[in-house]
Amino acid sequence: MPRLVEPLDTGDPLGPLPQEFAAIMRPELPSLIKEIGMEVTRAYPEYARLLNGPNGHSIRLGVEQSLSSFVDLVAEPSTPTVLRDDMCRRFGRFEAYEGRTMDALQGAYRLGARIALRRAKKVGRSHHFSPTLMLSFADALFAYVDELESLSREGYLEVQARSDQQSESLRRRLLHLILAGRPVPRTAIAELCEQTGWAMPETVTLIAVRTPIGVDPAELPPDALVDLGDPQPHLLIPGPVDEARREALDRALTGTRAVIGLTVPAADASDSVRWARRVVELIDSGVIDDLPLVRCEDHLTTLWLLSDPALLDQLAERELAPVSGISASRRERLLETLRIWLDTRGTAARMGELLDVHPQTVRYRMRGLESIFGDQLTDPEDRFATEAVLRALRLRSRTTHPVN
């Protein structure tokens, strides 16, 4: 029942409105509803259009129900308000469907309350209402309006949430189509772009998000396409990840690690996410250092050398065949010496420092390598293949896999 929560210091305590008050106000309702309708449509012209439209009758019923319910609650505080509650939620939903904020509806509610209070003061003078009763009425009336606004806000937020979910679903669908590659009809992508208001960029950057996920969507760039519910969570950023976007990602990915893929033409988006996910695998296996945000472009050589483990095994078998018959310990020493020589082309003294052996030991090993590999170390193509294999095997040695 509408009532004043905190009494004012007016001499007499304020409290619930007397039930007899309802009998006095009820005859005023028809003319009061008409007056409120006129004032509200004058102040908010958009409601004049709605009242004259196909939903006008329902809107009038809602206004009548709201005012009648107030009087009913005064007469009997236990009166159910199911119909009134439903109408108020409908008003909120309608504002959301119309694409407006809640400001106009809240203003209309409060304007209606002021008009009702004005009418009550007029009636009060003729019935000699006490100041305390009028204060109680005013407080109960505006508390009642707060309740109506709250109900309407529920309906408004319900539509907004549903709309946001639908929009996010369409944006995820768009992301999936972009990642599906060229077989997808461009008309399907164009249609989703139009529905979501998302402009197709020339280039995109995909980001692989590592679990556990702790992403703050509000901090993500508004034009990002996101799918955090995928078994391999990811998001798409239009264009490159510049400094501003990098800062936004740092804020959004608090407590979550991610890998930034390469910036590629939109048609090649699947390559960007594939490379990013491969870097995630290499981080998890210990090949690449674990950092909060890793960039693919900093590890392109590693990606290339370890792109096909089975092919690396085949290449290593071929390029390192000359040392296959040597004992494991000696083979490891020779290959480490060979790798240092290919990396540095240094002197025996310099290589000795890196290998922590005497320069004479380096010279001895190099003579052995030249004897074992022969022209493989002088032919540019063969030497390059051998160096690539040794680099790849050294990278892979950081994992649990043994070096061949």
Coordinates of C-alpha atoms in Angstrom, one line a residue:
M1 CA 0.0 0.0 0.0
P2 CA 1.4 3.5 -0.8
R3 CA 2.7 5.1 2.4
L4 CA 5.3 7.5 3.6
V5 CA 8.4 5.7 4.8
E6 CA 10.0 8.4 6.8
P7 CA 7.7 10.9 8.6
L8 CA 8.2 14.6 8.3
D9 CA 8.3 16.9 11.3
T10 CA 4.9 18.6 10.7
G11 CA 3.4 18.2 14.2
D12 CA 1.4 15.1 13.4
P13 CA 2.9 11.8 12.3
L14 CA 2.4 10.8 8.7
G15 CA 1.3 7.4 7.8
P16 CA -0.9 5.3 5.4
L17 CA -3.6 7.1 3.6
P18 CA -7.1 6.5 5.2
Q19 CA -9.2 4.1 3.2
E20 CA -11.9 6.8 2.9
F21 CA -9.6 8.8 0.8
A22 CA -10.1 6.3 -2.1
A23 CA -13.9 7.0 -2.1
I24 CA -13.2 10.7 -2.5
M25 CA -10.6 10.3 -5.3
R26 CA -12.3 7.7 -7.4
P27 CA -14.9 10.0 -9.0
E28 CA -12.0 12.2 -10.1
L29 CA -10.4 9.5 -12.2
P30 CA -12.1 9.9 -15.6
S31 CA -11.4 13.7 -15.8
L32 CA -8.0 13.2 -14.3
I33 CA -7.0 10.6 -16.8
K34 CA -8.2 12.9 -19.6
E35 CA -6.2 15.8 -18.2
I36 CA -3.0 13.8 -17.8
G37 CA -3.4 12.5 -21.4
M38 CA -3.6 16.1 -22.7
E39 CA -0.7 17.4 -20.7
V40 CA 1.6 14.4 -21.4
T41 CA 1.0 14.5 -25.2
R42 CA 1.6 18.2 -25.2
A43 CA 4.9 17.7 -23.4
Y44 CA 5.9 14.6 -25.3
P45 CA 4.6 14.8 -28.9
E46 CA 5.8 11.3 -29.6
Y47 CA 3.1 9.9 -27.3
A48 CA 0.4 11.9 -29.2
R49 CA 1.4 9.9 -32.3
L50 CA 1.2 6.6 -30.4
L51 CA -2.2 7.4 -28.8
N52 CA -3.6 8.0 -32.3
G53 CA -2.0 4.8 -33.7
P54 CA -2.9 1.1 -33.6
N55 CA -1.6 0.8 -30.0
G56 CA -3.5 3.8 -28.7
H57 CA -6.3 1.9 -27.0
S58 CA -3.8 -0.3 -25.1
I59 CA -1.9 2.7 -24.0
R60 CA -5.0 4.4 -22.6
L61 CA -5.9 1.2 -20.8
G62 CA -2.5 1.1 -19.2
V63 CA -2.7 4.7 -18.0
E64 CA -6.2 4.0 -16.6
Q65 CA -5.0 0.9 -14.9
S66 CA -2.0 2.6 -13.3
L67 CA -4.2 5.4 -11.8
S68 CA -7.0 3.0 -10.8
S69 CA -4.6 0.7 -9.1
F70 CA -3.3 3.5 -6.9
V71 CA -6.8 4.3 -5.6
D72 CA -7.6 0.5 -5.2
L73 CA -4.5 0.1 -3.0
V74 CA -5.6 3.0 -0.9
A75 CA -9.0 1.4 -0.5
E76 CA -7.6 -2.1 0.1
P77 CA -3.8 -2.5 0.5
S78 CA -3.9 -6.2 -0.4
T79 CA -5.4 -5.6 -3.8
P80 CA -3.4 -7.6 -6.4
T81 CA -1.5 -5.6 -9.0
V82 CA -0.7 -8.2 -11.6
L83 CA -2.5 -6.4 -14.4
R84 CA -0.9 -3.1 -13.5
D85 CA 2.5 -4.7 -13.3
D86 CA 2.1 -6.3 -16.7
M87 CA 1.0 -3.0 -18.3
C88 CA 4.0 -1.1 -16.9
R89 CA 6.4 -3.7 -18.1
R90 CA 4.7 -3.5 -21.5
F91 CA 5.3 0.3 -21.5
G92 CA 9.0 -0.3 -20.9
R93 CA 9.2 -3.0 -23.6
F94 CA 7.5 -0.6 -26.0
E95 CA 10.1 2.1 -25.4
A96 CA 12.9 -0.3 -26.1
Y97 CA 11.2 -1.6 -29.3
E98 CA 10.9 2.1 -30.4
G99 CA 14.6 2.6 -29.8
R100 CA 14.1 5.3 -27.2
T101 CA 15.7 5.6 -23.7
M102 CA 13.6 5.5 -20.6
D103 CA 13.8 9.3 -20.2
A104 CA 10.5 10.2 -21.9
L105 CA 8.5 7.5 -20.1
Q106 CA 10.0 8.5 -16.7
G107 CA 9.1 12.1 -17.5
A108 CA 5.6 11.2 -18.4
Y109 CA 5.1 9.3 -15.2
R110 CA 6.4 12.2 -13.1
L111 CA 4.3 14.7 -15.1
G112 CA 1.2 12.6 -14.4
A113 CA 2.1 12.5 -10.7
R114 CA 2.4 16.3 -10.6
I115 CA -1.0 16.7 -12.3
A116 CA -2.6 14.2 -9.9
L117 CA -1.1 16.1 -6.9
R118 CA -2.5 19.3 -8.3
R119 CA -5.9 17.7 -8.5
A120 CA -5.6 16.3 -5.0
K121 CA -4.8 19.7 -3.6
K122 CA -7.9 21.1 -5.3
V123 CA -10.1 18.3 -3.9
G124 CA -8.4 18.6 -0.6
R125 CA -9.3 22.3 -0.1
S126 CA -13.0 21.5 -0.7
H127 CA -12.9 18.6 1.8
H128 CA -10.7 20.5 4.3
F129 CA -7.9 17.9 4.2
S130 CA -5.2 18.5 6.8
P131 CA -1.6 19.4 5.7
T132 CA -0.5 16.1 7.2
L133 CA -2.9 14.2 5.0
M134 CA -1.8 16.1 1.9
L135 CA 1.9 15.4 2.7
S136 CA 1.1 11.7 3.1
F137 CA -0.7 11.7 -0.2
A138 CA 2.2 13.4 -2.0
D139 CA 4.7 11.0 -0.5
A140 CA 2.6 7.9 -1.3
L141 CA 2.0 9.2 -4.9
F142 CA 5.6 9.7 -5.7
A143 CA 6.6 6.4 -4.1
Y144 CA 4.0 4.8 -6.3
V145 CA 5.4 6.4 -9.4
D146 CA 8.9 5.1 -8.4
E147 CA 7.3 1.6 -8.4
L148 CA 5.8 2.1 -11.8
E149 CA 9.1 3.3 -13.2
S150 CA 10.9 0.3 -11.7
L151 CA 8.4 -2.1 -13.4
S152 CA 8.7 -0.3 -16.7
R153 CA 12.5 -0.5 -16.4
E154 CA 12.3 -4.3 -16.0
G155 CA 10.4 -4.5 -19.3
Y156 CA 12.9 -2.2 -21.0
L157 CA 15.9 -4.1 -19.8
E158 CA 14.3 -7.4 -20.8
V159 CA 14.1 -6.3 -24.4
Q160 CA 17.6 -4.8 -24.3
A161 CA 19.0 -8.0 -23.0
R162 CA 17.2 -10.0 -25.6
S163 CA 18.3 -7.6 -28.3
D164 CA 21.9 -7.7 -27.1
Q165 CA 21.9 -11.5 -27.1
Q166 CA 20.5 -11.6 -30.6
S167 CA 23.1 -9.0 -31.8
E168 CA 25.9 -11.0 -30.2
S169 CA 24.7 -14.1 -31.8
L170 CA 24.6 -12.5 -35.3
R171 CA 28.1 -11.1 -34.7
R172 CA 29.4 -14.5 -33.7
R173 CA 27.8 -15.9 -36.9
L174 CA 29.5 -13.2 -38.9
L175 CA 32.9 -14.1 -37.3
H176 CA 32.4 -17.8 -38.1
L177 CA 31.6 -17.0 -41.7
I178 CA 34.6 -14.7 -42.1
L179 CA 36.8 -17.5 -40.7
A180 CA 35.2 -20.1 -42.9
G181 CA 37.1 -18.6 -45.9
R182 CA 36.4 -18.1 -49.5
P183 CA 33.7 -20.8 -50.2
V184 CA 31.2 -18.8 -48.1
P185 CA 29.0 -16.6 -50.4
R186 CA 29.9 -13.0 -49.9
T187 CA 26.2 -12.1 -50.0
A188 CA 25.8 -14.0 -46.7
I189 CA 28.6 -12.0 -45.1
A190 CA 27.2 -8.7 -46.5
E191 CA 23.8 -9.5 -45.2
L192 CA 25.1 -10.1 -41.7
C193 CA 27.2 -6.9 -41.9
E194 CA 24.1 -5.0 -42.7
Q195 CA 22.1 -6.6 -39.9
T196 CA 24.7 -5.9 -37.2
G197 CA 25.9 -2.6 -38.5
W198 CA 29.5 -3.9 -38.8
A199 CA 31.6 -2.6 -41.7
M200 CA 33.8 -5.2 -43.4
P201 CA 37.5 -4.0 -43.2
E202 CA 40.2 -4.6 -45.7
T203 CA 42.4 -6.3 -43.2
V204 CA 41.8 -8.0 -39.9
T205 CA 43.8 -9.3 -36.9
L206 CA 42.7 -12.5 -35.1
I207 CA 43.6 -13.1 -31.4
A208 CA 43.6 -16.5 -29.8
V209 CA 42.5 -16.3 -26.1
R210 CA 44.0 -18.8 -23.8
T211 CA 42.0 -20.3 -21.0
P212 CA 41.1 -19.7 -18.2
I213 CA 39.1 -16.8 -19.6
G214 CA 38.7 -13.5 -17.7
V215 CA 37.7 -11.0 -20.4
D216 CA 35.9 -7.7 -19.7
P217 CA 33.8 -7.2 -22.9
A218 CA 33.1 -3.6 -22.0
E219 CA 36.8 -2.8 -22.4
L220 CA 37.1 -4.5 -25.9
P221 CA 37.1 -2.3 -28.9
P222 CA 33.4 -1.9 -29.9
D223 CA 34.1 -3.2 -33.5
A224 CA 35.6 -6.4 -32.3
L225 CA 33.9 -9.7 -33.2
V226 CA 34.1 -12.1 -30.2
D227 CA 33.5 -15.8 -29.5
L228 CA 34.6 -16.6 -26.0
G229 CA 32.4 -19.7 -25.8
D230 CA 34.3 -21.6 -28.5
P231 CA 36.6 -24.4 -27.3
Q232 CA 39.4 -22.3 -28.7
P233 CA 38.2 -18.7 -27.7
H234 CA 39.1 -16.0 -30.2
L235 CA 38.3 -12.5 -31.3
L236 CA 38.7 -10.5 -34.5
I237 CA 40.0 -6.9 -34.6
P238 CA 39.4 -4.9 -37.8
G239 CA 42.8 -3.7 -39.1
P240 CA 46.1 -3.9 -37.2
V241 CA 46.4 -3.8 -33.5
D242 CA 47.8 -0.3 -33.0
E243 CA 48.8 1.2 -29.7
A244 CA 45.2 2.2 -28.7
R245 CA 43.8 -1.2 -29.4
R246 CA 46.7 -2.8 -27.6
E247 CA 46.0 -0.8 -24.5
A248 CA 42.3 -1.7 -24.8
L249 CA 43.2 -5.4 -25.0
D250 CA 45.5 -5.1 -22.0
R251 CA 42.5 -3.7 -20.0
A252 CA 40.0 -6.2 -21.4
L253 CA 42.2 -9.3 -20.9
T254 CA 43.0 -8.8 -17.3
G255 CA 44.2 -12.1 -15.9
T256 CA 43.9 -13.8 -19.3
R257 CA 46.7 -14.5 -21.7
A258 CA 46.3 -14.2 -25.4
V259 CA 48.2 -14.4 -28.7
I260 CA 47.9 -11.7 -31.4
G261 CA 47.9 -13.1 -34.9
L262 CA 49.2 -11.5 -38.0
T263 CA 47.3 -8.7 -39.7
V264 CA 46.0 -10.2 -43.0
P265 CA 43.4 -9.4 -45.7
A266 CA 39.9 -10.2 -44.4
A267 CA 39.6 -13.1 -46.9
D268 CA 42.7 -14.7 -45.1
A269 CA 41.4 -14.4 -41.6
S270 CA 41.6 -18.1 -41.0
D271 CA 45.3 -18.0 -41.5
S272 CA 45.7 -15.4 -38.8
V273 CA 43.9 -17.4 -36.2
R274 CA 45.6 -20.6 -37.2
W275 CA 49.0 -19.0 -36.6
A276 CA 47.9 -17.5 -33.3
R277 CA 46.6 -20.9 -32.1
R278 CA 49.9 -22.6 -33.2
V279 CA 51.8 -20.0 -31.1
V280 CA 49.5 -20.9 -28.1
E281 CA 50.6 -24.6 -28.6
L282 CA 54.2 -23.6 -28.7
I283 CA 53.8 -21.6 -25.5
D284 CA 52.1 -24.4 -23.8
S285 CA 54.9 -26.8 -24.8
G286 CA 57.6 -24.4 -23.6
V287 CA 59.1 -23.5 -27.0
I288 CA 58.0 -19.8 -26.7
D289 CA 58.2 -17.8 -23.5
D290 CA 54.9 -17.4 -21.7
L291 CA 53.8 -13.7 -21.5
P292 CA 50.4 -12.1 -20.9
L293 CA 50.2 -10.9 -24.6
V294 CA 52.3 -12.6 -27.3
R295 CA 52.6 -11.4 -30.9
C296 CA 52.9 -13.8 -33.7
E297 CA 55.1 -11.4 -35.6
D298 CA 57.8 -11.9 -33.0
H299 CA 58.0 -15.6 -33.7
L300 CA 57.6 -16.0 -37.4
T301 CA 60.8 -18.1 -37.9
T302 CA 59.8 -20.4 -35.0
L303 CA 56.4 -20.8 -36.6
W304 CA 57.9 -21.7 -39.9
L305 CA 60.5 -24.1 -38.6
L306 CA 58.0 -26.0 -36.5
S307 CA 55.0 -25.7 -38.8
D308 CA 55.1 -29.4 -39.7
P309 CA 56.7 -31.7 -37.1
A310 CA 56.5 -34.8 -39.3
L311 CA 58.2 -33.1 -42.2
L312 CA 60.9 -31.9 -39.8
D313 CA 61.5 -35.5 -38.8
Q314 CA 61.9 -36.5 -42.4
L315 CA 64.2 -33.5 -43.2
A316 CA 66.3 -34.2 -40.1
E317 CA 66.7 -37.8 -41.1
R318 CA 68.0 -36.8 -44.5
E319 CA 70.2 -33.9 -43.5
L320 CA 71.8 -35.6 -40.5
A321 CA 72.2 -39.0 -42.1
P322 CA 76.0 -38.6 -42.2
V323 CA 76.1 -38.8 -38.3
S324 CA 73.4 -41.4 -37.9
G325 CA 76.0 -44.2 -37.2
I326 CA 77.9 -42.3 -34.6
S327 CA 77.3 -42.8 -30.9
A328 CA 74.7 -40.5 -29.4
S329 CA 77.1 -38.6 -27.1
R330 CA 79.6 -37.9 -29.9
R331 CA 76.8 -37.0 -32.3
E332 CA 75.4 -34.5 -29.9
R333 CA 78.8 -32.8 -29.5
L334 CA 79.4 -32.7 -33.2
L335 CA 76.0 -31.3 -34.0
E336 CA 76.2 -28.6 -31.3
T337 CA 79.6 -27.6 -32.7
L338 CA 78.1 -27.5 -36.3
R339 CA 75.2 -25.4 -35.2
I340 CA 77.4 -22.9 -33.5
W341 CA 79.6 -22.7 -36.6
L342 CA 76.6 -22.2 -38.9
D343 CA 75.2 -19.6 -36.5
T344 CA 78.4 -17.5 -36.1
R345 CA 80.9 -18.6 -38.7
G346 CA 83.2 -17.7 -35.8
T347 CA 86.8 -18.5 -35.1
A348 CA 87.9 -21.5 -33.1
A349 CA 88.5 -19.2 -30.2
R350 CA 85.1 -17.6 -30.3
M351 CA 83.4 -21.0 -30.8
G352 CA 85.4 -22.4 -27.9
E353 CA 84.0 -19.7 -25.7
L354 CA 80.4 -20.5 -26.7
L355 CA 80.9 -24.2 -26.4
D356 CA 83.1 -23.9 -23.2
V357 CA 85.9 -26.0 -24.8
H358 CA 89.5 -25.4 -25.9
P359 CA 89.9 -23.9 -29.4
Q360 CA 92.0 -27.0 -30.3
T361 CA 89.0 -29.1 -29.5
V362 CA 86.9 -27.0 -31.8
R363 CA 89.4 -27.4 -34.6
Y364 CA 89.4 -31.2 -34.1
R365 CA 85.6 -31.4 -34.2
M366 CA 85.4 -29.2 -37.3
R367 CA 87.9 -31.4 -39.2
G368 CA 85.7 -34.3 -38.2
L369 CA 82.6 -32.6 -39.5
E370 CA 84.2 -31.6 -42.8
S371 CA 85.2 -35.2 -43.2
I372 CA 81.7 -36.6 -42.3
F373 CA 79.5 -34.1 -44.2
G374 CA 81.8 -33.2 -47.1
D375 CA 80.2 -31.0 -49.8
Q376 CA 77.0 -30.7 -47.7
L377 CA 78.8 -27.9 -45.8
T378 CA 80.0 -26.1 -48.8
D379 CA 77.0 -26.2 -51.1
P380 CA 74.7 -23.2 -50.2
E381 CA 71.4 -25.1 -50.6
D382 CA 72.6 -28.1 -48.6
R383 CA 74.1 -25.9 -45.9
F384 CA 70.9 -23.9 -45.5
A385 CA 68.8 -27.0 -45.2
T386 CA 71.2 -28.4 -42.5
E387 CA 71.2 -25.1 -40.6
A388 CA 67.3 -25.0 -40.7
V389 CA 67.1 -28.5 -39.3
L390 CA 69.5 -27.8 -36.5
R391 CA 67.7 -24.6 -35.6
A392 CA 64.3 -26.3 -35.6
L393 CA 65.6 -29.2 -33.5
R394 CA 67.1 -26.8 -31.0
L395 CA 63.7 -25.1 -30.7
R396 CA 62.0 -28.4 -30.3
S397 CA 64.4 -29.4 -27.6
R398 CA 62.8 -26.9 -25.3
T399 CA 59.7 -29.2 -25.3
T400 CA 59.5 -32.7 -23.8
H401 CA 60.4 -34.2 -27.1
P402 CA 64.0 -35.5 -27.4
V403 CA 66.4 -34.1 -29.9
N404 CA 66.9 -36.3 -32.9

